[in-house]
Coordinates of C-alpha atoms in Angstrom, one line a residue:
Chain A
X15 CA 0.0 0.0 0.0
X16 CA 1.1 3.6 -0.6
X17 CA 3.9 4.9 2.2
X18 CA 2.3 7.9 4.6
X19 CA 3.8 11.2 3.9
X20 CA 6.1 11.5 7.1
X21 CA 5.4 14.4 9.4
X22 CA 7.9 17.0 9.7
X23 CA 8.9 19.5 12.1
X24 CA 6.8 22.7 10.8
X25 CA 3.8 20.3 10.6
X26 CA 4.1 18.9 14.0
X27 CA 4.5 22.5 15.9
X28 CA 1.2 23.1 13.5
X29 CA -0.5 20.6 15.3
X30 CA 1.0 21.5 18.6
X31 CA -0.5 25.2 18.3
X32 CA -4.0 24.3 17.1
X33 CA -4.3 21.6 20.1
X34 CA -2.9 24.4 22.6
X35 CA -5.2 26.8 21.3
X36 CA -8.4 24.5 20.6
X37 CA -7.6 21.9 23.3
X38 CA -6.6 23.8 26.1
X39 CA -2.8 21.4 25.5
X40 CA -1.1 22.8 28.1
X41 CA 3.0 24.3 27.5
X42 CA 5.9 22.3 27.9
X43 CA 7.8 24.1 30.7
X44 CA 10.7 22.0 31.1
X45 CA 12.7 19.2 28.8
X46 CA 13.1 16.6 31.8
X47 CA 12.4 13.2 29.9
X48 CA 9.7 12.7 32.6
X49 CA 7.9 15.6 31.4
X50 CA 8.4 15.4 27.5
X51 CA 6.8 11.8 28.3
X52 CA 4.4 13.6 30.4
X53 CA 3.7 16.0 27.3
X54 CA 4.0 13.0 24.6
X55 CA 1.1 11.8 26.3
X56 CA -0.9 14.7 26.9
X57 CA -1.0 15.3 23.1
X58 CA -2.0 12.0 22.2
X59 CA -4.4 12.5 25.1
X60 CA -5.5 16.0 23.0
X61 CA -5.3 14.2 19.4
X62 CA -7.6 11.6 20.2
X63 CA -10.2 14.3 21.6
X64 CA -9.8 15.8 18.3
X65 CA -9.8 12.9 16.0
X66 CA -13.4 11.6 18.0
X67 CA -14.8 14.9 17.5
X68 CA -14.1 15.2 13.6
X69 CA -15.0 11.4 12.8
X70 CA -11.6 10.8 12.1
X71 CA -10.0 7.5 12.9
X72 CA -8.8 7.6 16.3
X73 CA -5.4 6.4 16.7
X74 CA -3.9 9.5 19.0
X75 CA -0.9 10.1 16.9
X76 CA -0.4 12.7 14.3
X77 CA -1.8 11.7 10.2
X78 CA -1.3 13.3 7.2
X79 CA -5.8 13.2 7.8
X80 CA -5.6 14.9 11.3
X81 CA -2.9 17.5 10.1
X82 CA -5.4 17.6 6.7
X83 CA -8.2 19.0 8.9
X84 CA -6.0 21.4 11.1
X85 CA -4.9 22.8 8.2
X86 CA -9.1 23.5 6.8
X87 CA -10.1 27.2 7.9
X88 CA -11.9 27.2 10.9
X89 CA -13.6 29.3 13.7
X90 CA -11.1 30.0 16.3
X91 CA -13.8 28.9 19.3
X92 CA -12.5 25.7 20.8
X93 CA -14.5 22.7 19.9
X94 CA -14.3 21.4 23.9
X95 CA -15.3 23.6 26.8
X96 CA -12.2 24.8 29.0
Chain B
X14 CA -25.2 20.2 18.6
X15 CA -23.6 21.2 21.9
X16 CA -24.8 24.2 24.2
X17 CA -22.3 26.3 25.9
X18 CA -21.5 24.4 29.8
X19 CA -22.9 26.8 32.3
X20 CA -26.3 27.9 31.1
X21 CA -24.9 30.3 29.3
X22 CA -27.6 32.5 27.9
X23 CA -28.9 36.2 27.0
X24 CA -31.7 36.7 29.7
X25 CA -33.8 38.8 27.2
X26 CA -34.9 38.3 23.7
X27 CA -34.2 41.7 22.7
X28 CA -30.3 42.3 21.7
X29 CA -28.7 45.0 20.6
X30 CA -25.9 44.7 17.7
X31 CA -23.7 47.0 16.7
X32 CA -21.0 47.2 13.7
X33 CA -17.9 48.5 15.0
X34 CA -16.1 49.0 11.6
X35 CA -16.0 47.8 7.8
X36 CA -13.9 45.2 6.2
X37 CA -11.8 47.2 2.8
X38 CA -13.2 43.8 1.1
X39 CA -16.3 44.5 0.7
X40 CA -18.5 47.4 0.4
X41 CA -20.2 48.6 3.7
X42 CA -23.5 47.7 2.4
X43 CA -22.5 44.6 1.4
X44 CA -21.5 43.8 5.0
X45 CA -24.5 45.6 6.7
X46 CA -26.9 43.1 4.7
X47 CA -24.5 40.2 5.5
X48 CA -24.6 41.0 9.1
X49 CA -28.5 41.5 9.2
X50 CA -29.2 38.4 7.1
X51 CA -26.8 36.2 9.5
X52 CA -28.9 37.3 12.8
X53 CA -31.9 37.0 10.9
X54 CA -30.6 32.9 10.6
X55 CA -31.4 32.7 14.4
X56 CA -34.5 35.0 14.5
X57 CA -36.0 33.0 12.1
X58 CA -35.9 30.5 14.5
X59 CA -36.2 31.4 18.2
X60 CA -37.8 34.5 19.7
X61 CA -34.6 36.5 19.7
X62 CA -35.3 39.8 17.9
X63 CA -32.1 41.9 17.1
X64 CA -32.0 46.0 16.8
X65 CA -28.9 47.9 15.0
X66 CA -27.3 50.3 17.3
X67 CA -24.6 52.8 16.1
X68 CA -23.1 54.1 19.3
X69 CA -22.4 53.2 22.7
X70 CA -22.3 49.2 23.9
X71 CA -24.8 46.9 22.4
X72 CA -24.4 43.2 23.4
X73 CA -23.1 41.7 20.1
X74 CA -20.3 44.3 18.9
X75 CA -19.0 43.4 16.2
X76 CA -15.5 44.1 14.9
X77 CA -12.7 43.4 12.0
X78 CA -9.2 43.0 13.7
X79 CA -6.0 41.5 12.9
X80 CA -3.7 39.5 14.2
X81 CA -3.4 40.4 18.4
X82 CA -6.7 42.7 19.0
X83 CA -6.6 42.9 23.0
X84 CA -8.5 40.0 23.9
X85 CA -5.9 37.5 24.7
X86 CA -6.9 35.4 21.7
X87 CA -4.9 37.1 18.7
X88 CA -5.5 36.0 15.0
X89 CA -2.9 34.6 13.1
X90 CA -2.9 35.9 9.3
X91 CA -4.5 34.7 6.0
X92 CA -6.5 31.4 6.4
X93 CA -6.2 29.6 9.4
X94 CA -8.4 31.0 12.2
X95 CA -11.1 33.4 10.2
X96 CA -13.1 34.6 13.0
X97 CA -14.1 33.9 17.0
X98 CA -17.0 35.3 18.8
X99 CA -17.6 35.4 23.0
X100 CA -20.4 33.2 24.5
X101 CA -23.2 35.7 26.1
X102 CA -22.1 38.0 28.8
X103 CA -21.3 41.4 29.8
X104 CA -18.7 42.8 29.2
X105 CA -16.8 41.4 25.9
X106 CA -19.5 38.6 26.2
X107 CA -21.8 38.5 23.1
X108 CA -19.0 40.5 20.8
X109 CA -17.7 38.8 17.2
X110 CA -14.2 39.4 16.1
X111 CA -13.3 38.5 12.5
X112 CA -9.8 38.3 11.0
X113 CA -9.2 41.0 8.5
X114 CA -6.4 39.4 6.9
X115 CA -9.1 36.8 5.6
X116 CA -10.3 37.8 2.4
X117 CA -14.0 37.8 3.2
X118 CA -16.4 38.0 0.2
X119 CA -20.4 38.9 -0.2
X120 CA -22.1 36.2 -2.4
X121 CA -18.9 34.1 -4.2
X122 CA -17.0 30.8 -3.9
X123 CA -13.7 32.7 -3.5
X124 CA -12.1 33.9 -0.3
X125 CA -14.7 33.2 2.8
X126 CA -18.6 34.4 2.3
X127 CA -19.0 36.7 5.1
X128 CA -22.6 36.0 5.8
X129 CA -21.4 32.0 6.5
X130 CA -18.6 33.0 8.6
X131 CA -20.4 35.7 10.9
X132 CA -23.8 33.3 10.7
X133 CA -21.7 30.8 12.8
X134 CA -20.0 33.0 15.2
X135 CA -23.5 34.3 15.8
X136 CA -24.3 31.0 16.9
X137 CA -21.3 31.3 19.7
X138 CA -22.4 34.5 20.8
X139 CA -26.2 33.6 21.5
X140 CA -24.7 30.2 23.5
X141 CA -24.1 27.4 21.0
X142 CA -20.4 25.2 21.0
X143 CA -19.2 24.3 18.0
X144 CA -21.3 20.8 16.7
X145 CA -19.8 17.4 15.8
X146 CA -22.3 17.4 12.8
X147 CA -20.5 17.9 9.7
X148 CA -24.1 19.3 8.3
X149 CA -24.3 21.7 10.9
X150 CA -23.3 25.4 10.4
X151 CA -22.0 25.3 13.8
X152 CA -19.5 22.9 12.5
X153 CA -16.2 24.2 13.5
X154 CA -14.5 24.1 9.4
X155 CA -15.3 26.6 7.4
X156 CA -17.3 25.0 4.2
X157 CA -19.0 27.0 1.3
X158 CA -22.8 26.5 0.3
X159 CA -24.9 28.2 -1.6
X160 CA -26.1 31.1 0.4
X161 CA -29.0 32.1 -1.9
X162 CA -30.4 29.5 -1.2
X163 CA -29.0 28.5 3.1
X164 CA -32.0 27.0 5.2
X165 CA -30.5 26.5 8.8
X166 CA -30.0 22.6 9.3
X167 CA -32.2 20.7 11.6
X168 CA -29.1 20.0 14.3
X169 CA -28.5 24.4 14.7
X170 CA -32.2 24.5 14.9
X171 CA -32.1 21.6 17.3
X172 CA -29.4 23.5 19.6
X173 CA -30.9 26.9 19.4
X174 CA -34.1 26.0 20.2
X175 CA -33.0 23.9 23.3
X176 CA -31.2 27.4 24.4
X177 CA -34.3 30.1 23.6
X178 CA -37.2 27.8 22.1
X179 CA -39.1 28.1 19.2
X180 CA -40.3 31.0 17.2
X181 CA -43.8 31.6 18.1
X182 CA -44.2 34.5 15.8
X183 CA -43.8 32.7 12.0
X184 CA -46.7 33.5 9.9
X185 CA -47.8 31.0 8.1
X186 CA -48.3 31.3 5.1
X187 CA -50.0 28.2 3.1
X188 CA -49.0 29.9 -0.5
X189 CA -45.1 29.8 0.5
X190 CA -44.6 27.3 2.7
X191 CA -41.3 27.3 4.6
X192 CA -38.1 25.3 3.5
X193 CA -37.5 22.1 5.6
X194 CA -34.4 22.3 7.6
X195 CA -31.5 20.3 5.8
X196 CA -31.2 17.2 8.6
X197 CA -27.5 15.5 7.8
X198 CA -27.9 12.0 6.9
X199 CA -27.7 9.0 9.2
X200 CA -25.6 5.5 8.2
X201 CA -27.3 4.1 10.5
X202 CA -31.0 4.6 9.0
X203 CA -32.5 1.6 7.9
X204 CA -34.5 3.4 5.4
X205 CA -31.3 5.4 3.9
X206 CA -31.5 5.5 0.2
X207 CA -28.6 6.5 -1.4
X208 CA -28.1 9.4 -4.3
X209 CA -24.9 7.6 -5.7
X210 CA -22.0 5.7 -4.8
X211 CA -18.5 5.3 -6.3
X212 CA -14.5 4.3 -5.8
X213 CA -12.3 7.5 -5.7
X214 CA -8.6 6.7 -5.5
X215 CA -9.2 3.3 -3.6
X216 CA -11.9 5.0 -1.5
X217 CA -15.2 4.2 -1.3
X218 CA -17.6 7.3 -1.7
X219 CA -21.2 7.3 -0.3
X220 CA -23.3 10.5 -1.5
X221 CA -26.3 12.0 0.1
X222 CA -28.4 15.2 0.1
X223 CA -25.6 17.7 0.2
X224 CA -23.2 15.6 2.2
X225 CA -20.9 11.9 1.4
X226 CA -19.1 9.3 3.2
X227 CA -15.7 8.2 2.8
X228 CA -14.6 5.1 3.7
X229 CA -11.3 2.9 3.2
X230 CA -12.4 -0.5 2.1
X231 CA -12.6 -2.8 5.4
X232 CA -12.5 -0.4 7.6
X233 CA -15.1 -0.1 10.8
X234 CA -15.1 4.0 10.5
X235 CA -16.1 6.6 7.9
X236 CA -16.1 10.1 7.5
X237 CA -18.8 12.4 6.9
X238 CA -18.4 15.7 4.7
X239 CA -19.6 18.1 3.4
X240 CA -19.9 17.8 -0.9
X241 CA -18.9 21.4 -1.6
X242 CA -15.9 21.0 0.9
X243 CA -14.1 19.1 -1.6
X244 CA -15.4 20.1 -4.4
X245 CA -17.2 24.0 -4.1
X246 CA -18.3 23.7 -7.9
X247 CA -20.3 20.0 -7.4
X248 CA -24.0 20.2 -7.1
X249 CA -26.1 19.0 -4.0
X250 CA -28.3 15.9 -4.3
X251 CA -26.5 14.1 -7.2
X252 CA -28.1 11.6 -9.5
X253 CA -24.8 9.2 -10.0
X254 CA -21.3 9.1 -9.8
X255 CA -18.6 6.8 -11.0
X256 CA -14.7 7.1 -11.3
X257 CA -12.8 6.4 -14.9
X258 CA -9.7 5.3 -12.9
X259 CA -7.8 5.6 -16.6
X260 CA -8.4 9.0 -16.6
X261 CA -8.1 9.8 -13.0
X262 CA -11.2 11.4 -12.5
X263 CA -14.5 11.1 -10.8
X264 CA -17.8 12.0 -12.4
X265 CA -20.8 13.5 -10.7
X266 CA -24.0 13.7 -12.4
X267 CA -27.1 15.6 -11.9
X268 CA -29.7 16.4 -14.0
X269 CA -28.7 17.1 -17.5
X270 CA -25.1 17.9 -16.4
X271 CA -21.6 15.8 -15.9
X272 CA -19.0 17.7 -13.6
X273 CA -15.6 15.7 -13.4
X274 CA -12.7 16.5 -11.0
X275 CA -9.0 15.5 -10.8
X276 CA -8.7 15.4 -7.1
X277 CA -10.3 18.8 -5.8
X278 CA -10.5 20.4 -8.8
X279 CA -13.1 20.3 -11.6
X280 CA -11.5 19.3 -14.8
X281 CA -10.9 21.6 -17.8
X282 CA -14.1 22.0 -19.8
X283 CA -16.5 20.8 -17.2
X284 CA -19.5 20.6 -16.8
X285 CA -20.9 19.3 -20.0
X286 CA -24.1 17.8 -20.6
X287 CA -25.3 14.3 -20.7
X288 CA -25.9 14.2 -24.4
X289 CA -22.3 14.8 -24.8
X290 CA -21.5 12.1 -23.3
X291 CA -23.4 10.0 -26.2
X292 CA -26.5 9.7 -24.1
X293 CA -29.7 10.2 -26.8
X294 CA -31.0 13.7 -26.0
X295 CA -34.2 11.9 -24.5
X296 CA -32.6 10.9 -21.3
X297 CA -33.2 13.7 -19.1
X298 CA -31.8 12.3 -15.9
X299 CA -30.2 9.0 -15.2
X300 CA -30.4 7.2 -11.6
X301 CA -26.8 5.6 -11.1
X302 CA -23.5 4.6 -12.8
X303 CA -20.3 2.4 -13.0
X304 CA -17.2 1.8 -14.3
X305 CA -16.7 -1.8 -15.3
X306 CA -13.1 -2.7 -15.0
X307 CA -13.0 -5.3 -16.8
X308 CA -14.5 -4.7 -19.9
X309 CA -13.6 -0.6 -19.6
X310 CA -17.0 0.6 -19.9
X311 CA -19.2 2.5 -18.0
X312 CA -23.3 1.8 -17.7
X313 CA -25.1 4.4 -17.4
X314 CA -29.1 3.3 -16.0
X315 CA -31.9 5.0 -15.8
X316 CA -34.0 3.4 -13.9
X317 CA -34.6 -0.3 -14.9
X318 CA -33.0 0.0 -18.5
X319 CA -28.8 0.8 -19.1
X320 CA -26.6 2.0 -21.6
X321 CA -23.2 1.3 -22.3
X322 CA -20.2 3.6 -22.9
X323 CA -17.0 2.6 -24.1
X324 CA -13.8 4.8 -22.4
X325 CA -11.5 3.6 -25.0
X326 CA -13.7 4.9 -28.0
X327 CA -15.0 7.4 -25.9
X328 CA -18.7 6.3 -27.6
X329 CA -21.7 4.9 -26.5
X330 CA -22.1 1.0 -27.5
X331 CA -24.9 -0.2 -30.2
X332 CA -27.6 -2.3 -29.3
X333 CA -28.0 -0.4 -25.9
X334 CA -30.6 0.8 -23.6
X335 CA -31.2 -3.0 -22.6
X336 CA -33.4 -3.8 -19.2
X337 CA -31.4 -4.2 -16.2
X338 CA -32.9 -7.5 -15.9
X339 CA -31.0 -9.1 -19.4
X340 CA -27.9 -7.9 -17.9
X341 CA -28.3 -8.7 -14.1
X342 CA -30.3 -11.5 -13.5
X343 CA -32.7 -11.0 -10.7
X344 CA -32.5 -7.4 -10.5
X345 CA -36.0 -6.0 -11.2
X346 CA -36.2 -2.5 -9.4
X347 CA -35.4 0.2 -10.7
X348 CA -31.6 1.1 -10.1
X349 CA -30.7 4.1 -7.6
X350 CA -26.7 3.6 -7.3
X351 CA -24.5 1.6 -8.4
X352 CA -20.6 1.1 -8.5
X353 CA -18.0 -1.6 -8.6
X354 CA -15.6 -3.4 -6.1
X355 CA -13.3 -6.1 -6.6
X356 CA -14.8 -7.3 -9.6
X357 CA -18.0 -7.3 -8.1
X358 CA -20.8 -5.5 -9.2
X359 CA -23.2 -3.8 -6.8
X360 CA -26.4 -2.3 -7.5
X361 CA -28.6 -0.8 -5.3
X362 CA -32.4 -0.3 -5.6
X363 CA -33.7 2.0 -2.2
X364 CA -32.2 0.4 1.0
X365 CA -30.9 -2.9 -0.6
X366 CA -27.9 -3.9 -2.1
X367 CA -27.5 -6.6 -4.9
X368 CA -24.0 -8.2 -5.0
X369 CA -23.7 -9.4 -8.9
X370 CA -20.9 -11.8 -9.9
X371 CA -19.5 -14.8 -11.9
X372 CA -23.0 -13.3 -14.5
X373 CA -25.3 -13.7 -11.2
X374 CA -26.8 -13.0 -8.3
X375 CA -25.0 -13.8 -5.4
X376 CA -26.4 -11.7 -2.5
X377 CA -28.9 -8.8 -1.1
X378 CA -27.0 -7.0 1.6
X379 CA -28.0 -4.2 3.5
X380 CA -26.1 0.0 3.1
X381 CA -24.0 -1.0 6.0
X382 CA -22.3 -3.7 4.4
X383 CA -19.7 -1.0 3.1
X384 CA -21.4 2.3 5.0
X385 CA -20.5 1.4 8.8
X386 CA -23.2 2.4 11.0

């Protein structure tokens, strides 16, 4: 079967910004390895909130699908309440 | 639909708008009467009546900003996030920011249709979240459709209603009755008849009302979109559709008109009309299509009769239309979608789906065989 496009670093700080903004993802204050695992999961956490609300398949990881609908124009009201 | 947590509402009926400044885009009456008809949405509905004010604080202020405005919330350039609007409230509560670096328009396809965008934040600002319901205006992606002719769908009426209540005040009028509010189609209806179905780049495509499905072969999930999301130029409520995988494009048909797109965009010299196609001039509207793999043509059926088009020749084949029945044994109703999988033909007529194979029939299946529910 055809290869996903692999996501690169522009693309994944997209992603990072819309769930931040949209999905109340909180800042990464430090780079301990406890809390980038800490943060790894929190956006996988924040992914799969967003794939379930959009219909998309839910795997919690970023997809050229999920970065295909952050990328659509969109309201700027997040889709969960805070 | 999803209401704002908190019983967040206006505690009167009468609110108070007021249009800060003007967008260069556009003229200012252009935006006056995009703002008025994009209230008028809700009033139509519920018993919220709005009055223009042009000084002083009215409870939906509504402004064109850029990039960071004051409000914590800054904008972010061309495309991206168009617009945001407060949930009701004092204060900044109620008020409907839009993103001037967004090229907003009054009635076209291009750039974003002003009345669309603000029609939705108005949605925030009298209490509504942001619906799962692809249909729904109050779906967070911004999506053209025809804005002549926008009826608010069933799940914003749904919502609004739950928040305010109905509109107690419609005339009625028996000479003009009202248009029914688009409700987004349901896989999971038993009754669900679909406009067309067809394989797009391995995908299977589901169409219906102004919506389709998407679906990967054997997979448990689909998605639901809008029609004019992908494709801004494609009719609502198609007849058929089929893919020429040759040619890489996919065919939608309505009426007396064939639109074909190369991925998102329509291809060169589109739409044409049936009868260019080699259909006789008599055949006003067909009911479903496919592309047969393996001998490279495409059947075109209206109703319980089918013709035959050959891609290579690019001509419709002699001896053709023949009744569905001479060609698919066992299939006596008339034909409402159609499309191929596998080397399997399946035909649909209403909510059933006839599995044709090895020159018979093999099965009757159900819309959720491929449409998960």
């Amino acid at each position: 079967g055809p290869v996903p496009p692999s996501i690169g670093k522009e693309e994944e700080d997209l992603a990072k910004n819309y769930l931040k903004k949209l999905y109340n993802m909180k800042e990464e204050h430090t780079r301990s390895a406890r809390s980038t695992d800490h943060s790894v999961s929190e956006m996988s956490e924040k992914l799969r909130e967003m794939q379930e609300f959009f219909g998309l398949k839910v795997t919690g990881t970023l997809d050229s699908e999920t970065l295909e609908v952050m990328k659509k124009p969109r309201c700027g009201v997040p889709d969960v309440a805070a | 639909y999803a209401v704002v947590p908190g019983n967040y509402k206006w505690k009167t009926n009468q609110l108070t708008y007021r249009i800060e400044n003007y967008t260069p885009d556009m003229s200012q009456a252009e935006v006056d009467s995009s703002i008025e008809r994009a209230l008028k949405v809700w009033a139509d509905v519920t018993p919220l009546r709005f009055t223009r004010i042009y000084s002083g604080v009215a409870d939906i202020m509504i402004s064109f900003v850029i990039r960071d405005h004051g409000d914590g919330y800054p904008f972010d350039g061309p495309n991206g996030f168009l617009a945001h609007a407060f949930f009701p409230g004092t204060g900044i509560g109620g008020d409907a920011h839009f993103d001037d670096d967004e090229s907003f328009t009054f009635s076209s396809s291009n750039g974003y249709n002003l009345f669309l965008v603000a029609a939705h934040e108005f949605g925030h600002a009298l209490g509504l979240e942001h619906s799962g319901d692809p249909g729904a205006l109050m779906y967070p992606t911004y999506s053209f459709r025809d804005v002549k002719t926008f009826v608010l769908p069933q799940d914003d009426v749904n919502g609004i209603q739950a928040i305010y209540g109905p509109n107690t005040e419609v005339p009625v009028d028996p000479e003009e009755p009202k248009p029914t509010a688009p409700v987004t189609p349901n896989a999971c209806d038993p009754k669900l008849v679909l406009d067309a179905v067809t394989m797009l780049r391995g995908e299977m495509i589901f169409f219906k009302n102004g919506l389709f499905w998407r679906n990967q072969p054997q997979s448990y999930e689909s998605e639901q979109h809008l029609i004019k999301s992908f494709w801004p130029q494609a009719p609502d409520n198609i007849d058929a559709a089929y893919e020429s995988p040759s040619d890489d494009l996919v065919y939608l048909i309505k009426g007396q008109k064939v639109w074909a797109f190369y991925g998102y965009d329509i291809a060169k010299g589109f739409p044409k009309t049936l009868s260019s196609m080699g259909l006789p001039p008599k055949v006003k509207k067909i009911s479903a299509a496919l592309y047969d793999q393996e001998t490279g043509k495409t059947l075109f059926f209206v109703n319980d009769r089918y013709y035959s088009y050959d891609e290579t020749t690019k001509k419709m084949d002699k001896g053709y239309p023949k009744r569905v029945e001479d060609g698919f044994p066992g299939m006596t109703g008339k034909v409402t979608a159609a499309f191929q999988y596998r080397g399997f033909t399946y035909l649909y007529s209403g909510p059933r789906m006839f599995e044709f194979g090895y020159g018979r029939l093999l099965r009757v299946l159900n819309n959720n065989y491929f449409l998960p529910c």
